[in-house]
Each structure stands twice: as C-alpha cells, then as structure tokens.
Amino acid sequence: MHLPLAPLFRAVGLSAALFLTAGVAQAQHLHAGDVELGVAGGVIVVDPEGLAERAANGYALFEGDFRDFAGGLFSTDDPGFISEDDALPVGAIIRYRGLGVLQAWDGSAWSTAASGVTLGILDVLGTNTLFSSSGVTDPVGAIAQVSGAGDIHAHLDFTISGDGAATAAAYLITLEIGAPDDWGYSTPFYLAFNSGLDEAVFEGAVGTLLAPVPEPGTWAMLAAGLGLIGVMRRRRLG
C-alpha cells in the first residue's frame, strides 16, 4: 500500500510533488501489466512496443482488480504508469483524461453501468476523477512529472463506490494520456477492472472486447493467396 501523499503534494506545490512521485520506488525494468508510455512523432503514446492486448477498435487494453487486497475490497493502485529511461521529455507533466461513461459487464455484453456505481481515480494532487453512468467529472488529473532520467513510475488509487459497489462485476473506463502543456493526448485506451467476478468469467468478459484471432485455416488461405500473388507477379516480370 502507498502512504497518502496528497496533503504533502498540496503543501510543496505541483512541480516538487510530481518529481517526488516520479522518483519514488523507480524501477529499472518495466512491470508487467502497467501502462507503458513513450513518445512517437512528437506525441505521447501508450504501449509504444505494442505488447498490450488490443480491443477490436484498436485501443490498448490493461487490467486491474479491485479485490487484490492492495487497498481492501474496493480499491487498487494497479495498473501503474511507467516508461523506459529517456523515453519521455524531462520535466513534462504527464496527465490523464477520462472519456465517455462507466461501462459494466452485464453477463453478455458491455453497457453503461448502473446509476448507483462510481469508479474514481485519485490523482497525485488530490483531484478525484469520477466515472459514472452519466459521464466523467473532473476528467483531467496529474500522474507524475518526468524525472531527470526521462522516465516515470507512478501508481494512482482507483476505487469503486456506491450502492452497487459490493456486487460482483467488471467495469471498463476509457482514458487518454498526454503532456498537454507540450503536446496533445494519446490515442484512447481501456482499463478493465475485476470486482469480485471469478477470474475465468472476468477474462471472458475482457475477451469480448478483443480483436478476433484468425482461425488456422484462415491463416493458411491467406498464405496461399499471398503465394499465388507472388507467382503471378513473377510471371508478369518474366
């Protein structure tokens, strides 16, 4: 568990607080499951190495578990946000921005969550971003300021609350990451959270979001088609 840092951040100010967050427990390697950040084409990108799972719409997909006991039954600090050394511009303030509404798994599809449930993100300065069935309040929050080594490693607190919080469910939110003082935001991505579902049921729900994997026969047909195109091209050239 992480000590409550928000009062300290407010006391020492934005710059010092975010540098402190970026430097605490800095890892020399990336943690599996965390949201990796980088820069490409002058903008912040999520999952620069393409290692995360992808939803059918192309969004990277990351997972968390409200009942992982890191923060009790209704809170977790995973996934975190991390980058390689020299991957980000020194001093840039990295922020998230929430989009859309809180979604929930109803047993057969993802749809807007019930009105009695709220998913919150507590940023490093104490701002509480809240996702609900009606949208997002305080959608922009601060994650960290890039360290002198050009990297970050930060964990924020995610919570689930409301009348339906104790009911086993799965939840989905959409975020963007950016350094808006320098550039815009990244392509949106998903965070899916398990809240008491059996692991197989949760992974089944997440699986409905993923891009379909071609069957072996489809791969064979594709390979044969590409081979035929190659033969025809060689004949034309010959």
Tab-separated table of N, CA and C in Angstrom, residues 8-173:
chain	number	residue	atom	x	y	z
A	8	LEU	N	0.836	16.267	1.266
A	8	LEU	CA	2.208	16.718	1.024
A	8	LEU	C	2.315	17.413	-0.309
A	9	PHE	N	1.664	16.830	-1.355
A	9	PHE	CA	1.720	17.435	-2.680
A	9	PHE	C	1.151	18.839	-2.673
A	10	ARG	N	0.041	19.035	-1.991
A	10	ARG	CA	-0.560	20.359	-1.970
A	10	ARG	C	0.330	21.349	-1.250
A	11	ALA	N	1.077	20.870	-0.250
A	11	ALA	CA	1.926	21.767	0.528
A	11	ALA	C	3.158	22.208	-0.241
A	12	VAL	N	3.777	21.289	-0.981
A	12	VAL	CA	5.036	21.633	-1.622
A	12	VAL	C	4.862	22.129	-3.047
A	13	GLY	N	3.643	21.994	-3.604
A	13	GLY	CA	3.398	22.522	-4.942
A	13	GLY	C	3.522	21.475	-6.020
A	14	LEU	N	3.039	21.825	-7.215
A	14	LEU	CA	2.945	20.879	-8.316
A	14	LEU	C	4.287	20.307	-8.731
A	15	SER	N	5.247	21.145	-9.015
A	15	SER	CA	6.496	20.654	-9.595
A	15	SER	C	7.227	19.710	-8.659
A	16	ALA	N	7.424	20.134	-7.408
A	16	ALA	CA	8.163	19.302	-6.466
A	16	ALA	C	7.417	18.008	-6.191
A	17	ALA	N	6.093	18.089	-6.072
A	17	ALA	CA	5.306	16.906	-5.760
A	17	ALA	C	5.403	15.872	-6.861
A	18	LEU	N	5.304	16.308	-8.109
A	18	LEU	CA	5.314	15.357	-9.198
A	18	LEU	C	6.690	14.761	-9.418
A	19	PHE	N	7.748	15.546	-9.206
A	19	PHE	CA	9.079	14.971	-9.289
A	19	PHE	C	9.277	13.919	-8.212
A	20	LEU	N	8.746	14.171	-7.007
A	20	LEU	CA	8.854	13.202	-5.938
A	20	LEU	C	8.160	11.905	-6.320
A	21	THR	N	6.949	12.019	-6.873
A	21	THR	CA	6.211	10.836	-7.267
A	21	THR	C	6.967	10.033	-8.309
A	22	ALA	N	7.559	10.718	-9.289
A	22	ALA	CA	8.274	10.018	-10.350
A	22	ALA	C	9.495	9.294	-9.820
A	23	GLY	N	10.102	9.804	-8.746
A	23	GLY	CA	11.334	9.225	-8.260
A	23	GLY	C	11.156	8.131	-7.237
A	24	VAL	N	9.995	8.044	-6.575
A	24	VAL	CA	9.790	7.057	-5.529
A	24	VAL	C	9.737	5.662	-6.124
A	25	ALA	N	10.511	4.734	-5.567
A	25	ALA	CA	10.498	3.329	-5.978
A	25	ALA	C	10.674	3.177	-7.479
A	26	GLN	N	11.580	3.967	-8.066
A	26	GLN	CA	11.795	3.907	-9.514
A	26	GLN	C	12.336	2.543	-9.918
A	27	ALA	N	11.656	1.866	-10.818
A	27	ALA	CA	12.080	0.543	-11.262
A	27	ALA	C	13.072	0.666	-12.398
A	28	GLN	N	13.989	-0.278	-12.468
A	28	GLN	CA	14.936	-0.319	-13.572
A	28	GLN	C	14.415	-1.184	-14.720
A	29	HIS	N	13.244	-1.748	-14.520
A	29	HIS	CA	12.611	-2.530	-15.570
A	29	HIS	C	11.125	-2.232	-15.550
A	30	LEU	N	10.447	-2.558	-16.640
A	30	LEU	CA	9.024	-2.294	-16.707
A	30	LEU	C	8.248	-3.407	-16.009
A	31	HIS	N	7.182	-3.042	-15.313
A	31	HIS	CA	6.354	-4.000	-14.608
A	31	HIS	C	5.270	-4.520	-15.536
A	32	ALA	N	5.156	-5.819	-15.612
A	32	ALA	CA	4.126	-6.427	-16.458
A	32	ALA	C	2.752	-5.939	-16.028
A	33	GLY	N	1.948	-5.536	-16.990
A	33	GLY	CA	0.595	-5.083	-16.701
A	33	GLY	C	0.452	-3.595	-16.532
A	34	ASP	N	1.539	-2.879	-16.271
A	34	ASP	CA	1.466	-1.429	-16.146
A	34	ASP	C	1.301	-0.784	-17.520
A	35	VAL	N	0.816	0.436	-17.523
A	35	VAL	CA	0.609	1.180	-18.765
A	35	VAL	C	1.935	1.832	-19.148
A	36	GLU	N	2.560	1.339	-20.197
A	36	GLU	CA	3.845	1.887	-20.624
A	36	GLU	C	3.629	3.088	-21.536
A	37	LEU	N	4.447	4.119	-21.335
A	37	LEU	CA	4.354	5.341	-22.126
A	37	LEU	C	5.640	5.567	-22.898
A	38	GLY	N	5.533	6.272	-24.000
A	38	GLY	CA	6.685	6.651	-24.792
A	38	GLY	C	6.339	7.855	-25.644
A	39	VAL	N	7.210	8.200	-26.568
A	39	VAL	CA	6.986	9.315	-27.481
A	39	VAL	C	7.223	8.826	-28.901
A	40	ALA	N	6.322	9.164	-29.799
A	40	ALA	CA	6.483	8.849	-31.220
A	40	ALA	C	5.874	9.981	-32.026
A	41	GLY	N	6.634	10.480	-32.963
A	41	GLY	CA	6.136	11.562	-33.800
A	41	GLY	C	5.825	12.831	-33.029
A	42	GLY	N	6.534	13.041	-31.913
A	42	GLY	CA	6.347	14.259	-31.132
A	42	GLY	C	5.147	14.246	-30.202
A	43	VAL	N	4.513	13.075	-29.987
A	43	VAL	CA	3.377	12.991	-29.075
A	43	VAL	C	3.567	11.803	-28.130
A	44	ILE	N	2.911	11.900	-26.958
A	44	ILE	CA	2.925	10.794	-26.019
A	44	ILE	C	2.112	9.644	-26.600
A	45	VAL	N	2.644	8.425	-26.509
A	45	VAL	CA	1.914	7.247	-26.971
A	45	VAL	C	1.836	6.233	-25.835
A	46	VAL	N	0.789	5.448	-25.845
A	46	VAL	CA	0.584	4.361	-24.897
A	46	VAL	C	0.983	3.051	-25.547
A	47	ASP	N	1.691	2.196	-24.798
A	47	ASP	CA	2.126	0.892	-25.297
A	47	ASP	C	2.988	1.039	-26.544
A	48	PRO	N	4.115	1.762	-26.438
A	48	PRO	CA	4.936	2.012	-27.636
A	48	PRO	C	5.522	0.754	-28.266
A	49	GLU	N	5.665	-0.318	-27.477
A	49	GLU	CA	6.227	-1.551	-28.021
A	49	GLU	C	5.158	-2.505	-28.534
A	50	GLY	N	3.898	-2.132	-28.392
A	50	GLY	CA	2.818	-2.964	-28.904
A	50	GLY	C	2.651	-4.280	-28.179
A	51	LEU	N	2.927	-4.310	-26.867
A	51	LEU	CA	2.861	-5.551	-26.097
A	51	LEU	C	1.497	-5.798	-25.462
A	52	ALA	N	0.693	-4.754	-25.312
A	52	ALA	CA	-0.611	-4.898	-24.656
A	52	ALA	C	-1.612	-5.568	-25.585
A	53	GLU	N	-2.653	-6.152	-24.973
A	53	GLU	CA	-3.751	-6.670	-25.775
A	53	GLU	C	-4.473	-5.515	-26.455
A	54	ARG	N	-5.123	-5.800	-27.567
A	54	ARG	CA	-5.811	-4.767	-28.335
A	54	ARG	C	-7.290	-5.100	-28.463
A	55	ALA	N	-8.103	-4.096	-28.225
A	55	ALA	CA	-9.531	-4.248	-28.463
A	55	ALA	C	-9.799	-4.213	-29.957
A	56	ALA	N	-10.987	-4.612	-30.346
A	56	ALA	CA	-11.338	-4.654	-31.759
A	56	ALA	C	-11.261	-3.281	-32.412
A	57	ASN	N	-11.436	-2.212	-31.631
A	57	ASN	CA	-11.341	-0.855	-32.184
A	57	ASN	C	-9.916	-0.318	-32.197
A	58	GLY	N	-8.944	-1.148	-31.811
A	58	GLY	CA	-7.546	-0.749	-31.829
A	58	GLY	C	-7.026	-0.201	-30.513
A	59	TYR	N	-7.879	0.010	-29.524
A	59	TYR	CA	-7.433	0.545	-28.241
A	59	TYR	C	-6.611	-0.501	-27.482
A	60	ALA	N	-5.497	-0.065	-26.876
A	60	ALA	CA	-4.758	-0.939	-25.967
A	60	ALA	C	-5.629	-1.206	-24.744
A	61	LEU	N	-5.470	-2.392	-24.142
A	61	LEU	CA	-6.323	-2.820	-23.038
A	61	LEU	C	-5.470	-3.294	-21.871
A	62	PHE	N	-5.724	-2.712	-20.689
A	62	PHE	CA	-4.999	-3.066	-19.477
A	62	PHE	C	-6.005	-3.449	-18.399
A	63	GLU	N	-5.552	-4.261	-17.425
A	63	GLU	CA	-6.459	-4.803	-16.423
A	63	GLU	C	-6.039	-4.447	-15.003
A	64	GLY	N	-7.036	-4.375	-14.121
A	64	GLY	CA	-6.811	-4.195	-12.697
A	64	GLY	C	-7.825	-5.013	-11.922
A	65	ASP	N	-7.628	-5.126	-10.602
A	65	ASP	CA	-8.504	-5.946	-9.766
A	65	ASP	C	-8.785	-5.210	-8.459
A	66	PHE	N	-10.054	-4.815	-8.256
A	66	PHE	CA	-10.397	-4.090	-7.038
A	66	PHE	C	-10.267	-4.945	-5.781
A	67	ARG	N	-10.207	-6.238	-5.937
A	67	ARG	CA	-10.123	-7.101	-4.757
A	67	ARG	C	-8.786	-7.830	-4.687
A	68	ASP	N	-7.733	-7.100	-5.080
A	68	ASP	CA	-6.388	-7.677	-4.995
A	68	ASP	C	-5.768	-7.487	-3.622
A	69	PHE	N	-6.520	-6.919	-2.682
A	69	PHE	CA	-6.123	-6.713	-1.291
A	69	PHE	C	-5.052	-5.650	-1.108
A	70	ALA	N	-4.630	-5.004	-2.183
A	70	ALA	CA	-3.664	-3.911	-2.033
A	70	ALA	C	-4.286	-2.739	-1.290
A	71	GLY	N	-5.589	-2.520	-1.500
A	71	GLY	CA	-6.254	-1.401	-0.834
A	71	GLY	C	-7.597	-1.776	-0.260
A	72	GLY	N	-7.795	-3.059	0.074
A	72	GLY	CA	-9.083	-3.507	0.568
A	72	GLY	C	-9.936	-4.052	-0.560
A	73	LEU	N	-11.238	-4.170	-0.300
A	73	LEU	CA	-12.131	-4.776	-1.282
A	73	LEU	C	-12.555	-3.844	-2.397
A	74	PHE	N	-12.369	-2.548	-2.229
A	74	PHE	CA	-12.915	-1.596	-3.188
A	74	PHE	C	-11.876	-0.627	-3.736
A	75	SER	N	-10.598	-0.974	-3.642
A	75	SER	CA	-9.554	-0.063	-4.103
A	75	SER	C	-8.341	-0.838	-4.584
A	76	THR	N	-7.651	-0.282	-5.586
A	76	THR	CA	-6.403	-0.861	-6.069
A	76	THR	C	-5.526	0.249	-6.618
A	77	ASP	N	-4.220	0.029	-6.658
A	77	ASP	CA	-3.323	1.005	-7.278
A	77	ASP	C	-2.693	0.440	-8.546
A	78	ASP	N	-3.287	-0.587	-9.104
A	78	ASP	CA	-2.826	-1.172	-10.361
A	78	ASP	C	-3.922	-1.090	-11.412
A	79	PRO	N	-3.568	-0.888	-12.676
A	79	PRO	CA	-2.203	-0.796	-13.192
A	79	PRO	C	-1.552	0.553	-12.896
A	80	GLY	N	-0.212	0.550	-12.896
A	80	GLY	CA	0.535	1.791	-12.749
A	80	GLY	C	0.885	2.368	-14.107
A	81	PHE	N	1.704	3.407	-14.085
A	81	PHE	CA	2.133	4.093	-15.305
A	81	PHE	C	3.658	4.154	-15.275
A	82	ILE	N	4.298	3.759	-16.357
A	82	ILE	CA	5.742	3.561	-16.337
A	82	ILE	C	6.327	3.833	-17.718
A	83	SER	N	7.628	4.098	-17.758
A	83	SER	CA	8.313	4.249	-19.045
A	83	SER	C	9.763	3.826	-18.895
A	84	GLU	N	10.407	3.608	-20.008
A	84	GLU	CA	11.848	3.374	-20.024
A	84	GLU	C	12.575	4.679	-19.730
A	85	ASP	N	13.840	4.580	-19.322
A	85	ASP	CA	14.680	5.772	-19.196
A	85	ASP	C	14.782	6.466	-20.552
A	86	ASP	N	14.818	7.790	-20.520
A	86	ASP	CA	14.975	8.625	-21.725
A	86	ASP	C	13.813	8.460	-22.716
A	87	ALA	N	12.700	7.897	-22.251
A	87	ALA	CA	11.564	7.721	-23.151
A	87	ALA	C	10.682	8.948	-23.225
A	88	LEU	N	10.756	9.823	-22.203
A	88	LEU	CA	9.875	10.980	-22.110
A	88	LEU	C	10.686	12.253	-21.906
A	89	PRO	N	10.158	13.400	-22.289
A	89	PRO	CA	10.897	14.659	-22.136
A	89	PRO	C	11.004	15.068	-20.667
A	90	VAL	N	12.210	15.327	-20.222
A	90	VAL	CA	12.463	15.685	-18.819
A	90	VAL	C	11.605	16.888	-18.424
A	91	GLY	N	10.945	16.769	-17.274
A	91	GLY	CA	10.165	17.869	-16.732
A	91	GLY	C	8.732	17.944	-17.213
A	92	ALA	N	8.372	17.164	-18.239
A	92	ALA	CA	6.997	17.208	-18.745
A	92	ALA	C	6.029	16.686	-17.686
A	93	ILE	N	4.887	17.317	-17.561
A	93	ILE	CA	3.847	16.864	-16.640
A	93	ILE	C	2.928	15.919	-17.397
A	94	ILE	N	2.884	14.672	-16.952
A	94	ILE	CA	2.085	13.655	-17.615
A	94	ILE	C	0.714	13.602	-16.944
A	95	ARG	N	-0.327	13.722	-17.749
A	95	ARG	CA	-1.691	13.745	-17.225
A	95	ARG	C	-2.546	12.686	-17.925
A	96	TYR	N	-3.640	12.334	-17.277
A	96	TYR	CA	-4.653	11.501	-17.917
A	96	TYR	C	-5.895	12.343	-18.163
A	97	ARG	N	-6.743	11.875	-19.067
A	97	ARG	CA	-8.041	12.496	-19.293
A	97	ARG	C	-9.079	11.395	-19.494
A	98	GLY	N	-10.139	11.420	-18.687
A	98	GLY	CA	-11.186	10.418	-18.782
A	98	GLY	C	-12.197	10.756	-19.860
A	99	LEU	N	-12.702	9.730	-20.534
A	99	LEU	CA	-13.652	9.901	-21.628
A	99	LEU	C	-14.876	9.013	-21.415
A	100	GLY	N	-15.986	9.426	-21.971
A	100	GLY	CA	-17.165	8.574	-22.033
A	100	GLY	C	-17.851	8.371	-20.694
A	101	VAL	N	-18.394	7.172	-20.506
A	101	VAL	CA	-19.131	6.819	-19.294
A	101	VAL	C	-18.527	5.545	-18.710
A	102	LEU	N	-18.901	5.246	-17.470
A	102	LEU	CA	-18.507	3.984	-16.859
A	102	LEU	C	-19.317	2.858	-17.484
A	103	GLN	N	-18.620	1.819	-17.952
A	103	GLN	CA	-19.290	0.664	-18.528
A	103	GLN	C	-19.161	-0.536	-17.585
A	104	ALA	N	-20.117	-1.451	-17.665
A	104	ALA	CA	-20.110	-2.655	-16.842
A	104	ALA	C	-20.490	-3.852	-17.691
A	105	TRP	N	-20.055	-5.028	-17.265
A	105	TRP	CA	-20.374	-6.277	-17.947
A	105	TRP	C	-21.689	-6.811	-17.384
A	106	ASP	N	-22.672	-7.040	-18.240
A	106	ASP	CA	-23.980	-7.498	-17.764
A	106	ASP	C	-24.174	-9.002	-17.901
A	107	GLY	N	-23.101	-9.710	-18.194
A	107	GLY	CA	-23.171	-11.151	-18.371
A	107	GLY	C	-23.145	-11.581	-19.817
A	108	SER	N	-23.452	-10.660	-20.706
A	108	SER	CA	-23.427	-10.987	-22.134
A	108	SER	C	-22.831	-9.876	-22.991
A	109	ALA	N	-22.769	-8.654	-22.448
A	109	ALA	CA	-22.241	-7.526	-23.221
A	109	ALA	C	-21.814	-6.410	-22.268
A	110	TRP	N	-20.996	-5.493	-22.806
A	110	TRP	CA	-20.614	-4.288	-22.065
A	110	TRP	C	-21.643	-3.198	-22.354
A	111	SER	N	-22.128	-2.555	-21.298
A	111	SER	CA	-23.097	-1.478	-21.458
A	111	SER	C	-22.888	-0.454	-20.356
A	112	THR	N	-23.601	0.650	-20.407
A	112	THR	CA	-23.480	1.685	-19.385
A	112	THR	C	-23.804	1.112	-18.010
A	113	ALA	N	-22.951	1.409	-17.027
A	113	ALA	CA	-23.114	0.858	-15.678
A	113	ALA	C	-24.376	1.400	-15.015
A	114	ALA	N	-24.804	0.715	-13.976
A	114	ALA	CA	-25.955	1.172	-13.199
A	114	ALA	C	-25.649	2.522	-12.566
A	115	SER	N	-26.697	3.292	-12.329
A	115	SER	CA	-26.512	4.659	-11.813
A	115	SER	C	-25.968	4.708	-10.395
A	116	GLY	N	-26.032	3.597	-9.655
A	116	GLY	CA	-25.580	3.611	-8.268
A	116	GLY	C	-24.119	3.280	-8.067
A	117	VAL	N	-23.327	3.198	-9.141
A	117	VAL	CA	-21.909	2.826	-9.025
A	117	VAL	C	-21.039	3.935	-9.600
A	118	THR	N	-19.931	4.229	-8.913
A	118	THR	CA	-18.973	5.237	-9.368
A	118	THR	C	-17.566	4.674	-9.269
A	119	LEU	N	-16.771	4.882	-10.305
A	119	LEU	CA	-15.358	4.493	-10.288
A	119	LEU	C	-14.521	5.761	-10.239
A	120	GLY	N	-13.622	5.835	-9.262
A	120	GLY	CA	-12.820	7.041	-9.070
A	120	GLY	C	-11.335	6.812	-9.290
A	121	ILE	N	-10.656	7.867	-9.736
A	121	ILE	CA	-9.191	7.889	-9.826
A	121	ILE	C	-8.718	9.075	-9.001
A	122	LEU	N	-7.886	8.827	-8.008
A	122	LEU	CA	-7.319	9.899	-7.195
A	122	LEU	C	-5.954	10.260	-7.755
A	123	ASP	N	-5.817	11.481	-8.289
A	123	ASP	CA	-4.533	11.854	-8.891
A	123	ASP	C	-3.550	12.267	-7.798
A	124	VAL	N	-2.321	12.591	-8.186
A	124	VAL	CA	-1.270	12.853	-7.207
A	124	VAL	C	-1.459	14.147	-6.434
A	125	LEU	N	-2.357	15.009	-6.896
A	125	LEU	CA	-2.608	16.268	-6.200
A	125	LEU	C	-3.934	16.266	-5.445
A	126	GLY	N	-4.591	15.112	-5.395
A	126	GLY	CA	-5.825	15.015	-4.635
A	126	GLY	C	-7.091	15.219	-5.430
A	127	THR	N	-6.987	15.451	-6.736
A	127	THR	CA	-8.179	15.552	-7.576
A	127	THR	C	-8.790	14.165	-7.748
A	128	ASN	N	-10.100	14.053	-7.574
A	128	ASN	CA	-10.780	12.771	-7.692
A	128	ASN	C	-11.631	12.769	-8.963
A	129	THR	N	-11.159	12.071	-9.972
A	129	THR	CA	-11.903	11.915	-11.215
A	129	THR	C	-12.941	10.811	-11.024
A	130	LEU	N	-14.199	11.086	-11.366
A	130	LEU	CA	-15.274	10.136	-11.115
A	130	LEU	C	-15.968	9.744	-12.419
A	131	PHE	N	-15.989	8.433	-12.699
A	131	PHE	CA	-16.708	7.874	-13.836
A	131	PHE	C	-18.036	7.322	-13.341
A	132	SER	N	-19.097	7.644	-14.037
A	132	SER	CA	-20.413	7.120	-13.688
A	132	SER	C	-21.217	6.893	-14.959
A	133	SER	N	-22.466	6.483	-14.790
A	133	SER	CA	-23.321	6.242	-15.946
A	133	SER	C	-23.632	7.521	-16.713
A	134	SER	N	-23.432	8.667	-16.079
A	134	SER	CA	-23.750	9.941	-16.730
A	134	SER	C	-22.543	10.640	-17.335
A	135	GLY	N	-21.326	10.113	-17.130
A	135	GLY	CA	-20.144	10.739	-17.710
A	135	GLY	C	-18.978	10.776	-16.736
A	136	VAL	N	-18.112	11.790	-16.911
A	136	VAL	CA	-16.901	11.913	-16.104
A	136	VAL	C	-16.848	13.307	-15.499
A	137	THR	N	-16.657	13.369	-14.184
A	137	THR	CA	-16.448	14.658	-13.529
A	137	THR	C	-14.969	14.823	-13.208
A	138	ASP	N	-14.479	16.065	-13.301
A	138	ASP	CA	-13.046	16.345	-13.127
A	138	ASP	C	-12.228	15.356	-13.958
A	139	PRO	N	-12.390	15.365	-15.275
A	139	PRO	CA	-11.795	14.318	-16.115
A	139	PRO	C	-10.280	14.352	-16.230
A	140	VAL	N	-9.639	15.492	-15.960
A	140	VAL	CA	-8.188	15.605	-16.140
A	140	VAL	C	-7.489	15.534	-14.792
A	141	GLY	N	-6.476	14.689	-14.699
A	141	GLY	CA	-5.698	14.559	-13.475
A	141	GLY	C	-4.226	14.394	-13.785
A	142	ALA	N	-3.377	14.641	-12.782
A	142	ALA	CA	-1.925	14.551	-12.939
A	142	ALA	C	-1.426	13.191	-12.479
A	143	ILE	N	-0.555	12.583	-13.266
A	143	ILE	CA	0.055	11.297	-12.923
A	143	ILE	C	1.422	11.507	-12.290
A	144	ALA	N	2.287	12.247	-12.941
A	144	ALA	CA	3.652	12.476	-12.453
A	144	ALA	C	4.333	13.493	-13.349
A	145	GLN	N	5.473	13.982	-12.886
A	145	GLN	CA	6.348	14.796	-13.729
A	145	GLN	C	7.572	13.963	-14.068
A	146	VAL	N	7.959	13.996	-15.334
A	146	VAL	CA	9.055	13.168	-15.816
A	146	VAL	C	10.342	13.536	-15.078
A	147	SER	N	11.043	12.514	-14.613
A	147	SER	CA	12.264	12.710	-13.836
A	147	SER	C	13.421	13.164	-14.708
A	148	GLY	N	14.548	13.458	-14.065
A	148	GLY	CA	15.747	13.854	-14.791
A	148	GLY	C	16.294	12.750	-15.667
A	149	ALA	N	15.877	11.503	-15.389
A	149	ALA	CA	16.303	10.376	-16.218
A	149	ALA	C	15.393	10.165	-17.417
A	150	GLY	N	14.371	11.019	-17.547
A	150	GLY	CA	13.472	10.907	-18.681
A	150	GLY	C	12.463	9.785	-18.560
A	151	ASP	N	12.075	9.452	-17.311
A	151	ASP	CA	11.133	8.362	-17.122
A	151	ASP	C	10.154	8.686	-16.004
A	152	ILE	N	9.101	7.853	-15.902
A	152	ILE	CA	8.186	7.913	-14.765
A	152	ILE	C	7.897	6.495	-14.298
A	153	HIS	N	7.489	6.383	-13.035
A	153	HIS	CA	6.910	5.156	-12.486
A	153	HIS	C	5.981	5.595	-11.377
A	154	ALA	N	4.686	5.576	-11.639
A	154	ALA	CA	3.711	6.107	-10.691
A	154	ALA	C	2.495	5.195	-10.621
A	155	HIS	N	1.885	5.139	-9.428
A	155	HIS	CA	0.655	4.385	-9.211
A	155	HIS	C	-0.371	5.315	-8.585
A	156	LEU	N	-1.561	5.363	-9.178
A	156	LEU	CA	-2.665	6.133	-8.636
A	156	LEU	C	-3.654	5.189	-7.966
A	157	ASP	N	-4.534	5.747	-7.135
A	157	ASP	CA	-5.536	4.932	-6.452
A	157	ASP	C	-6.840	4.926	-7.246
A	158	PHE	N	-7.301	3.724	-7.602
A	158	PHE	CA	-8.591	3.520	-8.246
A	158	PHE	C	-9.551	2.955	-7.207
A	159	THR	N	-10.776	3.459	-7.158
A	159	THR	CA	-11.758	2.973	-6.196
A	159	THR	C	-13.105	2.758	-6.877
A	160	ILE	N	-13.891	1.851	-6.301
A	160	ILE	CA	-15.260	1.643	-6.740
A	160	ILE	C	-16.160	1.925	-5.546
A	161	SER	N	-17.229	2.675	-5.751
A	161	SER	CA	-18.086	3.068	-4.629
A	161	SER	C	-19.535	3.167	-5.092
A	162	GLY	N	-20.420	3.336	-4.128
A	162	GLY	CA	-21.836	3.460	-4.439
A	162	GLY	C	-22.628	2.258	-3.970
A	163	ASP	N	-23.942	2.311	-4.163
A	163	ASP	CA	-24.836	1.267	-3.662
A	163	ASP	C	-24.522	-0.104	-4.234
A	164	GLY	N	-24.031	-0.155	-5.460
A	164	GLY	CA	-23.767	-1.437	-6.093
A	164	GLY	C	-22.324	-1.886	-6.025
A	165	ALA	N	-21.486	-1.194	-5.250
A	165	ALA	CA	-20.052	-1.492	-5.248
A	165	ALA	C	-19.737	-2.891	-4.739
A	166	ALA	N	-20.551	-3.422	-3.821
A	166	ALA	CA	-20.274	-4.733	-3.246
A	166	ALA	C	-20.704	-5.886	-4.151
A	167	THR	N	-21.456	-5.579	-5.196
A	167	THR	CA	-21.909	-6.617	-6.126
A	167	THR	C	-20.786	-7.003	-7.071
A	168	ALA	N	-20.555	-8.295	-7.240
A	168	ALA	CA	-19.501	-8.754	-8.145
A	168	ALA	C	-19.795	-8.288	-9.564
A	169	ALA	N	-18.790	-7.696	-10.196
A	169	ALA	CA	-18.991	-7.126	-11.528
A	169	ALA	C	-17.643	-6.867	-12.181
A	170	ALA	N	-17.675	-6.445	-13.428
A	170	ALA	CA	-16.495	-5.973	-14.150
A	170	ALA	C	-16.814	-4.598	-14.711
A	171	TYR	N	-15.815	-3.720	-14.689
A	171	TYR	CA	-16.029	-2.332	-15.106
A	171	TYR	C	-14.976	-1.930	-16.128
A	172	LEU	N	-15.354	-0.966	-16.976
A	172	LEU	CA	-14.478	-0.523	-18.061
A	172	LEU	C	-14.517	0.991	-18.148
A	173	ILE	N	-13.318	1.603	-18.200
A	173	ILE	CA	-13.226	3.044	-18.410
A	173	ILE	C	-12.273	3.316	-19.569
